[in-house]
Structure formats: C-alpha cells, structure tokens
Amino acid sequence: MDTMKEYILPLRDLVMHPGLTVPVLIDNPMSVACIEAAAKNRQKIVLAAQHTWGYPANPEDVYDIGTIGDIAQVLRMPDGAVHVMIRTTDAVTLSDISVDDGIFTGVATPIAIMDDSAHEQTIALRDKVAKNLQLLSGPRKIKMDKLRTIIQDYPLPAFIDSVMQIMDIDTDIAVRVLCAPTWRDKLVILLEQVNLMLETAKIEESINRRIHQQMESGRREAILQEKMRAIQREMGDDSEEIDTENLRKRIEKSPMPADAKEKAMSEWRRMRSMSPMSNEGGLLKTYLDELLSMPWNKSDKVKIDLKSAREILDSQHSGMQGVKERILEHIAVMKKTGSNRGTILCMVGAPGVGKTSLGKSIAAALGRKYQRISLGGISDEAHFRGHRKTYIGAQTGRIMDALKRCKTNNPVIVLDEIDKMGRDWRGDPEAALLEILDPEQNKTFRDHYLEVDFDLSNVLFIATANSMNLSSALKDRMEIIEIPGYSMDDKIRIAREHLIARAAHDTGWDMANIDISDNAIRHLVQNYTSEDGVRELQRELTAILRRALLENDGEDVRTEFTPEKIDQLLSVRKSAGFSKRIGFGIRA
C-alpha cells in the first residue's frame, strides 16, 4: 500500500468535525478489518460518509470529503465488534481513492479552516442558531438547557456537531458544513437549514390543523346536535319531534278522504320510526308534503254569469259564432246543474284559429283557474299517472301536478294537441287519458305516486286537435267541435282588432303612424297567405312593418300601406307567396 495513502472508514449518515473525540462502535467485518489494519500500521484513519446504504463497493460510493483523526483506543468485543475512540484533527479532501478486499484507502489533503470562533459575528450567529432551534416544535423540539450547556462547556466544533446530530440534516448538507472554510460560513449554512426546518414545520402544522378541523367538524357537529336535542328534550322542545308532530296534526286536520288519511298516517308512522337523516325518511316526508298539498276540497266558487261569459268570449275572439254559441250552451248546462259533468269538449281546427286561447277564455268566463298541458310527443303513461315512489326522482303525474299548482280541484285544464300523442314500450298514455276523460271513472283516479284516489270529476277538461286523427275510444268520450277557418271578413276584423296592434308592439311602431285600409288587408290575405287561421297574416303584417322601418332608417314615419306599397315591401317574398298560394289551391 502507498505510504501516502490513509485508511478510509466509510460511515453511514455520520459526518464529524475536527477537534473532537468520537466514539464509534463497529460491527461490520470490513470496517473492523479497516480499523485493525490502521491500528496495526499505526496510521491515521479518515472518517468519510458514504452514498450507499449498504457497505460501499466502489470508490464512487464514498464522499471525497472526510475527517482525519488518530486512533486513540481500540476495544475488541467478544462478538467480534470493535469499540474505537478517534480524535479528529482535520477536515480533508480525498483523492485517488481505491478499494482492496473491501478496505478503502486514499490520499488525504487537509482543508484549511480559518479559526474565527472568537469573532463577535460568529458568536452572534451561534446564538441565533440556538434561539431558532428552540422554536422547533414536535418530535424535534430542543431543550434549551442542553444547548446552553454545550455552548458554555464545549468548543464551537462540538456545538456544530451537536446541532447537526439534533437536526438530523442530510449528509450532503453536513458535508457542505464540514468543508466550509470558516466557522462563520458553517454557522450560516446551519442557520439556513434551521430556518428552512422552521418554515416546513409551520406549513405541516397548518396542514395538520386543517385536516384535524375537517375530521373533527363532522363529529363535533354530530355531538353538538345530540347535545342540543338532549337539551330540547329536557325542555320539551325537540324540533324534530315538533316537526313530526306538526305533520301529524296537519294530516289529522286535512280534508282528505278517510282512505287517503289512513294511508298518510301509515306512512307517517313509518317516517317517525326512521332517522330524519336517512334517505327513506326524507322521501316519506316529501311524499306526505305532496299528499297534503293536493287541493282535496278547495274549489273556486264563482257564480256563472252567462252575459258576462258571452262578453268575454266576444271580446277575445272575433267571428266563430257557432263555436261560441256551443260553448255558451255548455256553460248554461253547468249553471243549471251546478256541475260540469257531461261531455268533454274537443276543439278541432287548423293551426292559428284560436283553439288554445278559447280554452283560456272559457276559464275566464267561468271564473276558474286555467292550466294547460301539452300532449305533443308524450308516449309515457307516467306523464299522466306519475311514477311509483320506489323510483329515484319519482313524482306525480301532469294532472296531479296541475291541480297542485293551481291549488283548486275545479280548474279548466286544456289538453293541447291530443292528436299528437305517441305510444311506445313505456306504455300507452291514451289508456290513462281515457280514464281521466271518463266522468264515470275519473271520480276515483289513482296516481301511481300518491297511491290514493282523487276525484277529477270537478275538473273541466277541454281538448284541442289539428285533425280528426283520433282513436274511436277517445272520440266516444268527447264532443267534437270543429272550428272552421276564418272568412275574409273575419280575418280583416281580426287584423283590425288584434293583429295590427300586436305587430306594431312587436316592431316598435306607433299605431297612429300606420294607415292601412281594409282593401290593403284583403290584398295581403289573398296574395300572401294560404291558411285557415291568422298566424301567417300576423307574420306578413309584422314583415311589412319591419321592411318599412328598414327603408326609413329605423324610424316609424307615417305610412299609408296601400296594396302597391305592400307589393313593393314584400317584393322579395312575392314569388314565394304566389307559389305557396298556387300549391295550396292544387291541394284543395
């Protein structure tokens, strides 16, 4: 072995400073062999940290910075382990490291360390490190009296080493401290590490506190709720019991029939036995609320006045005298009999002749609430009958929902577009509708959600349809009132009384600036519309007002809408209008 080389003792996570007596217990055979060889040759030994966890095998596994020292004492144990006392003298840089049969050797060059341990700045840094160490909490909390003893009784190297062991800092940082050229530099690196540890501890504490709060909040809330419930029970004022008791009183006072009340009380007893926090308990409470919100005996008691009904129908609908007379006959029977039992009206007519609005007018004439249910595209029986309570998101059918919304059991319900209902694998909605429209059956209509009978015989049902494309069973239950298309005079009168004002409102015109004669309206109807109703006429009136606004830079200057002026304004659409008219004529 080269006499210039020193024996190297690899140590795991242990970096020692010069000027200390270091006790080392070694039980690794390779390390024991290294100590024996150094002691036998009376050579110094270098304590060097290692990169690996197991015993190193290559020169690269050992740090090239270490601490050299003299072997002061070797105490051999019976089990083959060795207890060694080493007096460290210098920090060294290692070069030309080699390994022979597991024993490391290398050339050690001392690192010059300027002794500034007595300088005021160094002492101040030492005190700052000690003070900040005291602020550490948790498992690394330092007892200040122990540090004070080290400061007072031991030199600076012992203090630095103690701090490094207490903090259990990374080997890389410890090696940086070891090779720093002054004690001040060493303390600066240590202070950085202590401050970093302090900040990390603060963040950890904050996170732990937040987690603790989150974990505790649920349990804390549950405990507080239980305490509050216990206090309320002591005072005879338990809010949940009060809610449950109030629900029972509402059921008992409710005007619902005996079988419905019995069902409600049965469900209430089930709900009371469950936790209010349970899913089923909540569903039962919702069910009872739905049952109680139904208008069991609430009805609009308005005396029927035929004169007033006629005035309302005349004011809201021009023409269609035969239809209005038939409706007034129906109302007259209702006035005489005191009920609306009998045939159900079904208004059949082309789009735009006023079927739906007639239903609204009938409700106004009778002084009743109005509800409209659109049947276009409905193919599921549950729309009328509701869903079973066991389904997620179960709710009542459209009929029960309409009654609940209008808070009365005798509204006028318009079943719009009854000829547009579908039918598929989910059920036949027409079968449910047949029961609803039959006065003999609808006295005991049972919604799947409510599961109790409800009397629909007080509801006035009015159906609308565009065509007679209805099943014979439906036709059998309804009286068909065919609403004919409007005559030319009717259309002119409707335009005068309603449509021009509506078009003016939609386009921002002042009615005083619109001058249009009956001949001009007739010209518009004959040449630009092809319908029984008046919706297309409404659109064409709006179109000429829009076009006139465009020509006058957005201003509604007074304009006389002559047939020539209408042709000029609608010239862009004129050819389309003619082709549509011709096509309509061919179909007719």
Coordinates of C-alpha atoms in Angstrom, one line a residue:
M1 CA 0.0 0.0 0.0
D2 CA 1.2 3.5 -0.9
T3 CA 2.6 5.2 2.4
M4 CA 1.0 8.5 1.3
K5 CA -2.5 6.9 1.4
E6 CA -4.6 6.9 4.5
Y7 CA -7.2 4.2 5.5
I8 CA -10.8 5.4 4.9
L9 CA -13.6 4.2 7.3
P10 CA -16.9 4.6 5.4
L11 CA -19.7 5.6 7.8
R12 CA -23.4 5.8 7.1
D13 CA -25.0 9.2 7.8
L14 CA -22.3 10.4 10.1
V15 CA -20.2 13.5 9.5
M16 CA -17.8 14.6 12.3
H17 CA -15.9 17.8 12.7
P18 CA -12.2 18.1 13.7
G19 CA -11.2 18.7 17.3
L20 CA -13.5 16.1 18.8
T21 CA -13.1 12.7 20.4
V22 CA -15.5 10.4 18.6
P23 CA -16.6 7.0 20.0
V24 CA -17.5 4.6 17.1
L25 CA -19.0 1.1 17.5
I26 CA -18.2 -1.1 14.5
D27 CA -19.7 -4.5 13.9
N28 CA -19.2 -4.7 10.1
P29 CA -16.4 -7.2 9.3
M30 CA -15.0 -4.9 6.5
S31 CA -14.9 -1.9 8.8
V32 CA -13.4 -3.9 11.6
A33 CA -10.7 -5.1 9.2
C34 CA -10.0 -1.4 8.2
I35 CA -9.6 -0.4 11.8
E36 CA -7.3 -3.4 12.5
A37 CA -5.1 -2.6 9.5
A38 CA -4.8 1.1 10.5
A39 CA -4.1 0.2 14.2
K40 CA -1.5 -2.4 13.2
N41 CA 0.3 0.1 10.9
R42 CA -0.1 2.9 13.4
Q43 CA -1.7 5.1 10.8
K44 CA -4.4 7.8 10.9
I45 CA -7.9 7.0 9.7
V46 CA -10.3 9.1 7.7
L47 CA -14.0 9.1 8.6
A48 CA -15.9 9.5 5.3
A49 CA -19.7 9.4 4.7
Q50 CA -20.9 7.0 2.1
H51 CA -23.6 7.5 -0.6
T52 CA -25.0 4.0 -0.4
W53 CA -27.0 2.3 2.4
G54 CA -25.0 -0.9 2.4
Y55 CA -21.3 -1.2 2.7
P56 CA -19.7 0.6 -0.3
A57 CA -18.1 -1.4 -3.1
N58 CA -16.7 1.3 -5.4
P59 CA -14.6 4.5 -4.8
E60 CA -17.6 6.5 -6.2
D61 CA -19.7 5.2 -3.2
V62 CA -17.7 7.3 -0.8
Y63 CA -17.7 11.1 -0.4
D64 CA -14.5 12.8 -1.3
I65 CA -14.6 15.0 1.9
G66 CA -14.0 13.5 5.3
T67 CA -12.4 14.0 8.7
I68 CA -9.0 12.6 9.5
G69 CA -8.1 11.5 13.1
D70 CA -5.8 9.4 15.3
I71 CA -7.0 6.1 16.7
A72 CA -6.8 6.7 20.5
Q73 CA -8.2 3.4 21.7
V74 CA -9.5 0.1 20.3
L75 CA -11.6 -2.1 22.5
R76 CA -12.4 -5.5 21.0
M77 CA -15.8 -7.1 22.0
P78 CA -16.3 -10.9 22.4
D79 CA -18.8 -10.9 19.5
G80 CA -16.1 -9.6 17.1
A81 CA -17.3 -6.0 17.2
V82 CA -14.8 -3.2 17.9
H83 CA -15.3 0.0 20.0
V84 CA -13.0 2.7 18.8
M85 CA -12.1 6.2 20.1
I86 CA -10.9 8.5 17.4
R87 CA -9.5 12.0 18.0
T88 CA -10.3 14.0 14.9
T89 CA -7.7 16.6 13.7
D90 CA -8.6 18.0 10.3
A91 CA -11.2 18.1 7.6
V92 CA -9.7 16.6 4.4
T93 CA -10.2 16.2 0.7
L94 CA -9.8 12.7 -0.5
S95 CA -8.3 11.8 -3.9
D96 CA -7.0 8.7 -5.6
I97 CA -9.5 6.5 -3.6
S98 CA -9.0 2.8 -4.2
V99 CA -10.5 -0.3 -2.6
D100 CA -8.7 -3.6 -1.9
D101 CA -10.5 -6.5 -0.4
G102 CA -13.2 -4.1 0.8
I103 CA -10.7 -1.8 2.5
F104 CA -10.7 1.8 1.2
T105 CA -7.6 4.0 1.0
G106 CA -7.0 7.4 -0.4
V107 CA -4.7 10.5 -0.4
A108 CA -6.0 12.9 2.2
T109 CA -5.3 16.7 1.8
P110 CA -6.2 18.8 4.8
I111 CA -8.7 21.7 4.3
A112 CA -7.5 24.9 5.9
I113 CA -10.2 26.3 8.2
M114 CA -9.7 29.8 9.5
D115 CA -10.4 30.0 13.2
D116 CA -12.8 32.8 13.6
S117 CA -14.7 31.2 16.5
A118 CA -14.0 34.1 18.8
H119 CA -15.3 36.8 16.5
E120 CA -18.5 38.7 17.6
Q121 CA -20.3 37.9 14.3
T122 CA -19.6 34.1 14.7
I123 CA -20.8 34.1 18.3
A124 CA -24.0 36.1 17.3
L125 CA -24.6 33.5 14.6
R126 CA -24.2 30.7 17.0
D127 CA -26.7 32.3 19.4
K128 CA -29.2 32.8 16.6
V129 CA -28.9 29.2 15.5
A130 CA -29.5 28.1 19.2
K131 CA -32.5 30.5 19.5
N132 CA -34.2 29.4 16.3
L133 CA -33.6 25.7 17.3
Q134 CA -35.6 26.4 20.4
L135 CA -38.6 27.4 18.3
L136 CA -38.8 24.0 16.7
S137 CA -41.8 22.0 17.9
G138 CA -42.9 18.4 17.6
P139 CA -40.6 15.5 17.7
R140 CA -37.5 17.7 17.0
K141 CA -38.3 20.1 19.9
I142 CA -34.9 21.0 21.5
K143 CA -34.4 21.5 25.3
M144 CA -32.6 24.9 25.6
D145 CA -30.7 24.0 28.8
K146 CA -29.0 21.1 26.9
L147 CA -27.9 23.5 24.2
R148 CA -26.8 26.1 26.7
T149 CA -24.6 23.5 28.4
I150 CA -23.0 22.7 25.0
I151 CA -22.4 26.4 24.3
Q152 CA -20.9 27.1 27.7
D153 CA -18.8 23.9 28.2
Y154 CA -17.7 22.8 24.8
P155 CA -15.9 24.4 21.8
L156 CA -17.6 25.5 18.6
P157 CA -17.0 22.3 16.7
A158 CA -18.9 20.3 19.4
F159 CA -21.8 22.8 19.2
I160 CA -22.0 22.5 15.4
D161 CA -21.8 18.7 15.6
S162 CA -24.5 18.6 18.3
V163 CA -26.8 20.8 16.1
M164 CA -26.1 18.6 13.1
Q165 CA -27.0 15.4 15.1
I166 CA -30.1 17.0 16.7
M167 CA -31.4 18.2 13.4
D168 CA -30.5 15.0 11.6
I169 CA -29.7 17.0 8.5
D170 CA -29.0 15.5 5.1
T171 CA -25.5 14.1 4.5
D172 CA -24.9 16.4 1.5
I173 CA -25.6 19.5 3.7
A174 CA -23.4 18.0 6.6
V175 CA -20.5 17.6 4.1
R176 CA -21.0 21.2 2.9
V177 CA -20.7 22.4 6.5
L178 CA -17.6 20.2 7.0
C179 CA -15.7 21.7 4.1
A180 CA -16.7 25.3 4.7
P181 CA -13.5 27.4 5.1
T182 CA -14.6 29.4 8.3
W183 CA -16.8 28.7 11.4
R184 CA -18.9 31.6 10.3
D185 CA -19.7 30.0 7.0
K186 CA -20.5 26.8 8.7
L187 CA -23.0 28.5 11.0
V188 CA -24.6 30.4 8.1
I189 CA -25.3 27.1 6.3
L190 CA -26.7 25.6 9.6
L191 CA -28.9 28.7 10.2
E192 CA -30.4 28.3 6.7
Q193 CA -31.2 24.7 7.5
V194 CA -32.8 25.6 10.9
N195 CA -34.9 28.3 9.3
L196 CA -36.0 26.0 6.5
M197 CA -37.0 23.4 9.0
L198 CA -39.0 26.1 10.9
E199 CA -40.9 27.1 7.8
T200 CA -41.6 23.5 6.9
A201 CA -42.8 22.8 10.5
K202 CA -45.2 25.8 10.2
I203 CA -46.6 24.5 6.9
E204 CA -47.0 21.0 8.4
E205 CA -48.7 22.4 11.5
S206 CA -51.1 24.4 9.3
I207 CA -52.0 21.4 7.2
N208 CA -52.4 19.1 10.2
R209 CA -54.6 21.7 11.9
R210 CA -56.8 22.0 8.8
I211 CA -57.1 18.2 8.5
H212 CA -57.9 17.9 12.2
Q213 CA -60.6 20.6 11.9
Q214 CA -62.1 18.8 8.8
M215 CA -62.1 15.5 10.6
E216 CA -63.4 16.9 13.8
S217 CA -66.1 19.2 12.3
G218 CA -68.4 16.3 11.4
R219 CA -68.0 14.6 14.7
R220 CA -68.2 17.9 16.6
E221 CA -71.4 18.8 14.7
A222 CA -73.0 15.4 15.5
I223 CA -72.1 15.7 19.2
L224 CA -73.4 19.3 19.4
Q225 CA -76.6 18.3 17.6
E226 CA -77.1 15.4 20.0
K227 CA -76.5 17.7 23.0
M228 CA -78.9 20.3 21.6
R229 CA -81.5 17.6 21.1
A230 CA -81.0 16.4 24.6
I231 CA -81.4 19.9 26.0
Q232 CA -84.5 20.4 23.8
R233 CA -86.0 17.1 25.1
E234 CA -85.3 18.2 28.7
M235 CA -87.2 21.5 27.9
G236 CA -89.9 19.6 26.0
D237 CA -88.9 21.4 22.8
D238 CA -87.3 18.9 20.4
S239 CA -87.5 20.5 16.9
E240 CA -87.6 17.2 15.0
E241 CA -90.3 15.9 17.3
I242 CA -92.2 19.2 16.8
D243 CA -91.9 18.9 13.0
T244 CA -93.1 15.3 13.1
E245 CA -95.9 16.2 15.5
N246 CA -96.9 19.2 13.3
L247 CA -97.0 16.9 10.3
R248 CA -99.3 14.5 12.2
K249 CA -101.6 17.4 13.1
R250 CA -101.7 18.6 9.5
I251 CA -102.7 15.1 8.4
E252 CA -105.5 14.9 11.0
K253 CA -106.8 18.4 10.1
S254 CA -106.6 17.7 6.4
P255 CA -109.9 17.4 4.5
M256 CA -108.6 14.4 2.5
P257 CA -110.9 11.3 2.4
A258 CA -110.7 8.6 5.0
D259 CA -108.7 6.1 2.9
A260 CA -106.2 8.8 1.9
K261 CA -105.9 9.9 5.6
E262 CA -105.3 6.3 6.7
K263 CA -102.6 5.9 4.1
A264 CA -101.0 9.2 5.2
M265 CA -101.0 8.1 8.9
S266 CA -99.5 4.7 7.9
E267 CA -96.6 6.5 6.1
W268 CA -96.2 9.0 8.9
R269 CA -95.7 6.1 11.4
R270 CA -93.1 4.6 9.2
M271 CA -91.4 8.0 8.8
R272 CA -91.4 8.6 12.6
S273 CA -89.6 5.3 13.2
M274 CA -86.8 6.3 10.8
S275 CA -83.9 8.6 11.3
P276 CA -84.6 12.0 9.8
M277 CA -81.2 11.9 8.2
S278 CA -82.0 8.6 6.4
N279 CA -82.8 8.7 2.7
E280 CA -86.1 6.9 3.1
G281 CA -87.2 9.2 5.9
G282 CA -86.6 12.2 3.6
L283 CA -88.6 10.5 0.8
L284 CA -91.5 9.8 3.0
K285 CA -91.6 13.4 4.3
T286 CA -91.6 14.6 0.7
Y287 CA -94.5 12.2 -0.1
L288 CA -96.6 13.4 2.8
D289 CA -96.0 17.0 1.9
E290 CA -97.1 16.2 -1.7
L291 CA -100.2 14.5 -0.3
L292 CA -101.1 17.4 2.0
S293 CA -100.5 20.0 -0.8
M294 CA -103.3 18.5 -3.0
P295 CA -106.5 20.6 -3.2
W296 CA -108.8 17.9 -1.6
N297 CA -111.7 20.2 -1.1
K298 CA -110.5 23.6 -2.4
S299 CA -112.6 24.8 -5.3
D300 CA -113.3 28.2 -6.9
K301 CA -116.9 29.1 -6.1
V302 CA -117.8 31.7 -8.7
K303 CA -121.4 32.2 -9.8
I304 CA -121.7 31.6 -13.5
D305 CA -122.9 34.7 -15.4
L306 CA -123.9 33.9 -19.0
K307 CA -124.0 37.5 -20.1
S308 CA -120.5 38.1 -18.7
A309 CA -119.3 34.9 -20.3
R310 CA -120.7 36.0 -23.7
E311 CA -118.9 39.4 -23.4
I312 CA -115.6 37.7 -22.5
L313 CA -115.8 35.3 -25.5
D314 CA -116.8 38.1 -27.9
S315 CA -114.1 40.5 -26.7
Q316 CA -111.3 37.9 -27.0
H317 CA -112.5 36.1 -30.2
S318 CA -113.8 37.6 -33.4
G319 CA -116.2 35.5 -35.6
M320 CA -116.8 31.8 -34.9
Q321 CA -120.3 32.5 -33.7
G322 CA -121.4 28.9 -33.9
V323 CA -118.5 27.7 -31.8
K324 CA -119.1 30.4 -29.2
E325 CA -122.8 29.5 -29.0
R326 CA -121.9 25.8 -28.4
I327 CA -119.6 26.8 -25.6
L328 CA -122.2 29.1 -24.0
E329 CA -124.7 26.2 -24.2
H330 CA -122.2 24.0 -22.3
I331 CA -121.8 26.8 -19.7
A332 CA -125.6 27.2 -19.4
V333 CA -125.9 23.5 -18.6
M334 CA -123.1 23.8 -16.0
K335 CA -125.0 26.8 -14.4
K336 CA -128.3 24.8 -14.2
T337 CA -126.8 21.5 -13.0
G338 CA -124.2 23.0 -10.7
S339 CA -121.6 20.7 -12.1
N340 CA -119.5 20.2 -15.2
R341 CA -120.4 16.5 -15.7
G342 CA -121.3 15.6 -19.2
T343 CA -119.4 15.7 -22.4
I344 CA -115.8 16.9 -22.7
L345 CA -115.3 19.4 -25.5
C346 CA -112.7 18.7 -28.1
M347 CA -111.9 21.6 -30.5
V348 CA -110.6 20.5 -33.8
G349 CA -109.3 23.0 -36.3
A350 CA -106.3 24.2 -38.4
P351 CA -103.4 25.9 -36.6
G352 CA -103.9 29.5 -35.8
V353 CA -107.7 29.5 -35.5
G354 CA -107.6 30.1 -31.7
K355 CA -108.3 26.7 -30.1
T356 CA -106.0 27.0 -27.2
S357 CA -106.9 30.7 -26.5
L358 CA -110.6 29.6 -26.5
G359 CA -109.8 27.3 -23.6
K360 CA -108.2 30.2 -21.7
S361 CA -111.3 32.4 -22.5
I362 CA -113.6 29.6 -21.1
A363 CA -111.7 29.6 -17.8
A364 CA -112.0 33.4 -17.6
A365 CA -115.7 33.2 -18.4
L366 CA -116.3 30.7 -15.6
G367 CA -114.0 32.5 -13.2
R368 CA -111.8 29.4 -12.8
K369 CA -108.1 28.8 -12.7
Y370 CA -106.5 27.8 -16.0
Q371 CA -103.9 25.1 -16.7
R372 CA -102.6 23.9 -20.0
I373 CA -100.9 20.5 -20.6
S374 CA -99.2 20.0 -23.9
L375 CA -99.6 16.4 -25.1
G376 CA -97.4 16.7 -28.2
G377 CA -94.9 13.8 -28.3
I378 CA -96.0 12.2 -25.0
S379 CA -95.5 8.5 -25.1
D380 CA -95.1 7.5 -21.5
E381 CA -98.2 6.6 -19.4
A382 CA -96.3 8.0 -16.3
H383 CA -96.8 11.6 -17.6
F384 CA -100.5 11.1 -16.5
R385 CA -100.3 8.5 -13.8
G386 CA -96.9 9.5 -12.1
H387 CA -94.1 7.2 -11.0
R388 CA -94.0 4.7 -8.2
K389 CA -92.4 6.1 -5.0
T390 CA -89.7 3.4 -5.2
Y391 CA -88.1 5.1 -8.3
I392 CA -85.4 7.6 -7.9
G393 CA -86.8 11.1 -8.8
A394 CA -90.4 9.8 -8.6
Q395 CA -93.0 12.5 -8.9
T396 CA -96.8 12.9 -9.5
G397 CA -98.3 12.9 -13.0
R398 CA -99.1 16.0 -15.0
I399 CA -102.7 16.1 -14.0
M400 CA -102.0 16.0 -10.2
D401 CA -99.2 18.5 -10.7
A402 CA -101.5 20.9 -12.5
L403 CA -104.1 20.6 -9.7
K404 CA -101.4 21.2 -7.0
R405 CA -100.1 24.3 -8.9
C406 CA -103.5 25.9 -9.2
K407 CA -104.5 25.0 -5.6
T408 CA -108.0 24.1 -6.6
N409 CA -109.9 20.9 -7.6
N410 CA -112.1 22.5 -10.3
P411 CA -109.8 24.3 -12.8
V412 CA -110.1 24.4 -16.6
I413 CA -107.4 22.1 -17.9
V414 CA -106.7 22.3 -21.6
L415 CA -105.2 19.1 -23.1
D416 CA -103.4 20.6 -26.1
E417 CA -102.7 18.7 -29.3
I418 CA -104.4 15.5 -28.2
D419 CA -103.9 14.0 -31.7
K420 CA -100.1 14.3 -31.3
M421 CA -99.7 11.7 -28.5
G422 CA -97.4 8.8 -29.2
R423 CA -97.2 5.2 -28.0
D424 CA -94.2 3.0 -27.3
W425 CA -92.8 0.3 -25.0
R426 CA -93.1 2.5 -21.9
G427 CA -96.8 2.4 -22.0
D428 CA -99.9 3.7 -23.7
P429 CA -100.7 7.2 -22.5
E430 CA -104.1 7.1 -24.2
A431 CA -105.3 4.4 -21.9
A432 CA -104.6 6.7 -18.9
L433 CA -106.2 9.6 -20.7
L434 CA -109.4 7.6 -21.4
E435 CA -109.8 7.1 -17.6
I436 CA -109.2 10.8 -16.9
L437 CA -111.8 11.9 -19.5
D438 CA -114.5 9.4 -18.5
P439 CA -116.8 11.1 -15.9
E440 CA -117.7 7.6 -14.5
Q441 CA -114.1 6.6 -13.9
N442 CA -112.3 9.8 -13.1
K443 CA -114.1 10.1 -9.7
T444 CA -111.5 7.7 -8.4
F445 CA -108.4 8.5 -10.4
R446 CA -105.3 6.9 -8.7
D447 CA -101.9 8.5 -9.3
H448 CA -99.1 6.0 -9.0
Y449 CA -97.1 8.3 -6.8
L450 CA -99.9 9.4 -4.4
E451 CA -101.4 5.8 -4.3
V452 CA -104.8 7.2 -3.2
D453 CA -108.0 8.0 -5.1
F454 CA -108.6 11.6 -6.2
D455 CA -111.9 12.9 -7.6
L456 CA -111.3 14.6 -11.0
S457 CA -115.0 15.0 -11.8
N458 CA -114.9 18.7 -10.9
V459 CA -112.2 19.5 -13.5
L460 CA -113.4 20.9 -16.8
F461 CA -111.3 19.2 -19.5
I462 CA -111.0 20.8 -22.9
A463 CA -109.0 19.1 -25.6
T464 CA -107.6 20.6 -28.8
A465 CA -106.5 18.8 -32.0
N466 CA -105.5 19.8 -35.5
S467 CA -107.2 16.8 -37.1
M468 CA -109.7 14.1 -36.5
N469 CA -106.8 11.6 -36.4
L470 CA -108.1 10.2 -33.0
S471 CA -109.0 6.7 -31.8
S472 CA -112.7 5.8 -31.7
A473 CA -112.4 5.4 -27.9
L474 CA -111.2 9.0 -27.5
K475 CA -113.9 10.3 -29.9
D476 CA -116.5 8.5 -27.9
R477 CA -115.6 10.4 -24.7
M478 CA -115.6 13.8 -26.3
E479 CA -117.9 16.1 -28.2
I480 CA -116.1 17.3 -31.3
I481 CA -116.5 21.0 -32.1
E482 CA -115.0 21.7 -35.5
I483 CA -113.6 25.2 -35.7
P484 CA -113.8 26.4 -39.3
G485 CA -111.2 28.7 -40.9
Y486 CA -112.0 32.4 -40.8
S487 CA -113.8 34.1 -43.6
M488 CA -112.2 37.0 -45.4
D489 CA -114.3 39.5 -43.4
D490 CA -113.4 37.7 -40.1
K491 CA -109.7 38.0 -41.0
I492 CA -110.0 41.7 -41.8
R493 CA -111.9 42.3 -38.5
I494 CA -109.3 40.2 -36.5
A495 CA -106.4 42.2 -38.1
R496 CA -108.2 45.5 -37.2
E497 CA -109.0 44.5 -33.6
H498 CA -105.9 42.5 -32.7
L499 CA -103.2 41.7 -35.2
I500 CA -102.1 45.2 -36.3
A501 CA -101.7 46.3 -32.7
R502 CA -99.7 43.2 -31.9
A503 CA -97.4 43.7 -35.0
A504 CA -96.9 47.4 -34.0
H505 CA -96.0 46.4 -30.5
D506 CA -93.5 43.7 -31.7
T507 CA -91.8 46.2 -34.1
G508 CA -92.0 49.3 -32.0
W509 CA -94.4 51.2 -34.3
D510 CA -96.8 53.9 -33.1
M511 CA -100.3 52.9 -34.1
A512 CA -101.1 56.5 -35.2
N513 CA -98.4 56.2 -38.0
I514 CA -100.0 53.0 -39.5
D515 CA -102.6 53.8 -42.2
I516 CA -103.9 50.6 -43.7
S517 CA -107.3 50.1 -45.4
D518 CA -109.5 47.0 -45.5
N519 CA -108.7 46.6 -49.2
A520 CA -105.0 46.5 -48.4
I521 CA -105.5 43.9 -45.7
R522 CA -107.7 41.9 -48.2
H523 CA -104.9 42.2 -50.8
L524 CA -102.4 40.9 -48.2
V525 CA -104.6 38.0 -47.3
Q526 CA -105.4 37.0 -50.9
N527 CA -101.9 37.3 -52.3
Y528 CA -99.6 36.4 -49.4
T529 CA -101.3 34.0 -47.1
S530 CA -102.8 30.5 -47.6
E531 CA -104.3 29.4 -44.3
D532 CA -107.5 28.9 -42.3
G533 CA -106.1 30.7 -39.2
V534 CA -104.4 34.1 -38.9
R535 CA -100.8 33.3 -37.8
E536 CA -99.4 33.8 -41.3
L537 CA -101.4 37.1 -41.7
Q538 CA -99.8 38.2 -38.4
R539 CA -96.3 37.3 -39.7
E540 CA -96.9 39.2 -43.0
L541 CA -98.2 42.3 -41.1
T542 CA -95.0 42.2 -39.0
A543 CA -92.9 41.8 -42.1
I544 CA -94.3 44.9 -43.9
L545 CA -93.7 47.0 -40.7
R546 CA -90.2 45.7 -40.4
R547 CA -89.4 46.5 -44.1
A548 CA -90.9 50.0 -43.8
L549 CA -88.6 50.6 -40.7
L550 CA -85.6 49.5 -42.8
E551 CA -86.5 51.9 -45.6
N552 CA -86.9 54.8 -43.2
D553 CA -83.6 54.3 -41.3
G554 CA -85.4 52.7 -38.3
E555 CA -88.0 55.5 -37.9
D556 CA -91.7 54.8 -37.9
V557 CA -92.7 57.7 -40.2
R558 CA -96.5 57.9 -41.0
T559 CA -97.0 55.4 -43.9
E560 CA -100.1 54.5 -46.0
F561 CA -99.9 50.8 -46.6
T562 CA -101.7 50.6 -50.0
P563 CA -101.8 47.3 -52.0
E564 CA -99.0 48.8 -54.2
K565 CA -96.9 49.7 -51.1
I566 CA -97.4 46.2 -49.7
D567 CA -96.3 44.6 -53.0
Q568 CA -93.2 46.8 -53.0
L569 CA -92.3 46.0 -49.4
L570 CA -92.9 42.3 -49.9
S571 CA -91.4 42.0 -53.4
V572 CA -88.5 39.9 -52.1
R573 CA -91.1 37.3 -50.9
K574 CA -93.7 37.9 -53.6
S575 CA -92.8 34.9 -55.8
A576 CA -92.6 32.6 -52.8
G577 CA -96.0 33.8 -51.7
F578 CA -97.6 33.1 -55.2
S579 CA -96.1 29.6 -55.4
K580 CA -97.3 28.8 -51.9
R581 CA -100.8 30.0 -52.8
I582 CA -100.9 28.0 -56.1
G583 CA -99.7 24.9 -54.2
F584 CA -102.4 25.4 -51.6
G585 CA -105.0 25.7 -54.4
I586 CA -103.9 22.4 -56.0
R587 CA -104.1 20.6 -52.7
A588 CA -107.6 21.9 -52.1

